Structure formats: C-alpha cells, structure tokens
Amino acid sequence: MVAQNIAFGVLAAATSLAAIRVVTTRNVVHAALYLVVVLASVGALYILLTAEFVAAVQILVYVGAIVVLLLFGVMLTKATLGEDDQLDNDQRWLGAVIALFLLGTLSFVLVDAFGDDKLPSLEGVSRATLEAQRGSGAVGDAIFSTFLVPFEVVSVLLLAALVGAIVLARRD
Amino acid sequence: MSELLRAYLTVVVFLAAAGMLVGVSLGMGRLLRPKRPSAQKAMTYESGVDPVGSIFGQSQVRYYIFALLFVMFDVEAVFIFPWALGLEVYGVFGLVEMTIFIVILALGLLYAWRKGVLRWV
C-alpha cells in the first residue's frame, strides 16, 4: 500500500503542477503541451485504481486525439503563437470564484456519496481475477448488456459532432 | 503491492531509463562542448536560408475536419476493442449491434465525402 501512496503522491503533484502551468503559461502551445502531462498523469492515476481500460482510453483519445484537435484549434485562431500578455484578462477573479465553487461542489458530492468507503485491498488478488472483474472484457460485457442503448446513442452523438463541424467549417 | 501494479513497474523503469538516456547524453554534451554563443548560432535553422517572418501562420480550417474525423474514429476504435475481446460470447447479437454502430459512424464519413471536405485541393 505504501508504494501505491507514494506513486499517487508523485502523480497528483505532477498533475497539479502541470495543470497550474496550463493556465499560467504565456504561450498557448506550451499550455497544450502541459495539458498532455496533465492528461497522461490522470491516465496513470487510473492504472493505480486498476482501471486499465479507462487508462488506455485516456491515453488513446485524450492524449492522442483531443490534444491534436486542441492544437489545430489554436492554429486556426488569429492569436499569436509566441509570448502573449493578452492571454490574461480582467475576468480572472470571477473565474477563480467559479473554480472554487466547482471544487466545493465536487468535494461535497464525493464526500457525500462515498464518505468512509474504502477501496477493497487488492493485496494477493491474482491478475486473472482482476482482469475478469474490471478488465477490458468486463467493460465489453457491460456495453453489450446494461449499456447497449447508450452505446448506440454514442454513435449518433459522434455523427452529430462531425456533421456540425463540417457545416461550420465549410466556406459556402 | 498487487500483482497488476507490479507489472506496471516495468513501465516506470522504462520511463526512468528513457529519461536517463536523454539526460545523460545531453548532460555529457553540455559538460564536454565549448560554449561560445552568438546571434547567428541562435538563429532558427531553415536549410541554410535566413528565416523570414513570424513563426505564426494561420492554418486552413480543413485540417480541423481531419483532426475531428480522427477523434471520431478513435472513439469508435475504443468501443471495438472490448467487443473484439468478447467476440465469441456476444455472437451474432454483438455483430449486429457493432454493425449498426459502425454504419451510423460511416454515415458521417459519407457526409464528409459527399460534401467534398475530404478532397485535398
């Protein structure tokens, strides 16, 4: 358990520091690169929770695709890619208040929902058992039984996103 | 430490080795090389020609469509992996469901194709 706690501490510190740099850096492209560190660290945290599939999805979709989309978004805008003092604005305090409110809400919800619950100790649990319980196969079982309709709806959502983007991006 | 996390120690060791490889090779270079910086040396290398203009060029909106297509089919792949793991268990039912999923997404690709955004002019 000690090793897990140390790993969690290191990853949490890396995530927080990189997250702070995302909003304080003066270069938009650097912000996107710090975001890669944040998202990858969160992926490592998922592995600490033995959620391997979610971790793989985090790396594949967020680090792989979302950051690329974000960088293209940055490159489309007219913002300068170099140092830019205009990145900051007067609404930072309003933003800070809303961020604190969000933190409070999320903390309350987590404490309210889980309270004193403890994660089951995985000491001595074999890898095969873990795979069967929470591996990618278990995710597949859930998708093709309980979450079948949401799974099909996801495709419609993605279709809507793509059609919307094409309509917005086309010049005519 | 559980068996699963012990397996991931390999990843940690790999990352540490990668970091050391870069650190040691760059660090050795820093220690050994003479250091006489000049404006010419600090200039961006552009195949021997002096760089002109700013680093920023606004890119075309069509790149965004390709990035978005990539995200879409990335998410599709994410759902195909767990399906492939239980292919025999889900059988025909799984196949039909996955076909519906893929066909709906393929409609998006068809739309993009018909609208001509895939054409590279």
Short mmCIF file of C-alpha atoms in Angstrom, two decimals, chain A residues 69 72-73 76 161-171, chain B residues 60-73 108-109 111-113 115-120:
data_model
loop_
_atom_site.label_atom_id
_atom_site.label_comp_id
_atom_site.label_asym_id
_atom_site.label_seq_id
_atom_site.Cartn_x
_atom_site.Cartn_y
_atom_site.Cartn_z
CA LEU A 69 -7.75 18.82 -32.04
CA PHE A 72 -5.39 22.63 -34.61
CA GLY A 73 -7.94 24.84 -32.87
CA LEU A 76 -6.84 28.21 -36.67
CA ALA A 161 -20.48 16.35 -33.86
CA LEU A 162 -18.94 15.56 -37.23
CA VAL A 163 -21.84 16.94 -39.30
CA GLY A 164 -21.90 20.07 -37.12
CA ALA A 165 -18.17 20.64 -37.59
CA ILE A 166 -18.44 20.20 -41.37
CA VAL A 167 -21.35 22.65 -41.56
CA LEU A 168 -19.39 25.21 -39.51
CA ALA A 169 -16.09 24.72 -41.33
CA ARG A 170 -17.35 24.83 -44.91
CA ARG A 171 -16.92 28.20 -46.54
CA GLN B 60 -6.52 26.11 -43.03
CA VAL B 61 -9.81 25.07 -41.47
CA ARG B 62 -9.74 21.78 -43.40
CA TYR B 63 -7.05 20.42 -41.04
CA TYR B 64 -9.62 20.74 -38.26
CA ILE B 65 -12.04 18.44 -40.09
CA PHE B 66 -9.34 15.79 -40.42
CA ALA B 67 -8.48 16.12 -36.71
CA LEU B 68 -12.17 15.77 -35.86
CA LEU B 69 -12.53 12.72 -38.12
CA PHE B 70 -9.53 11.27 -36.29
CA VAL B 71 -11.16 11.84 -32.88
CA MET B 72 -14.39 10.26 -34.11
CA PHE B 73 -12.79 7.07 -35.38
CA GLY B 108 -20.64 10.76 -41.08
CA LEU B 109 -17.73 9.79 -43.31
CA TYR B 111 -21.48 13.00 -45.48
CA ALA B 112 -17.93 14.40 -45.31
CA TRP B 113 -17.10 12.73 -48.61
CA LYS B 115 -19.68 17.50 -49.09
CA GLY B 116 -16.19 17.37 -50.59
CA VAL B 117 -14.29 18.19 -47.40
CA LEU B 118 -12.06 15.13 -47.90
CA ARG B 119 -10.78 16.49 -51.20
CA TRP B 120 -7.31 17.99 -50.93
#
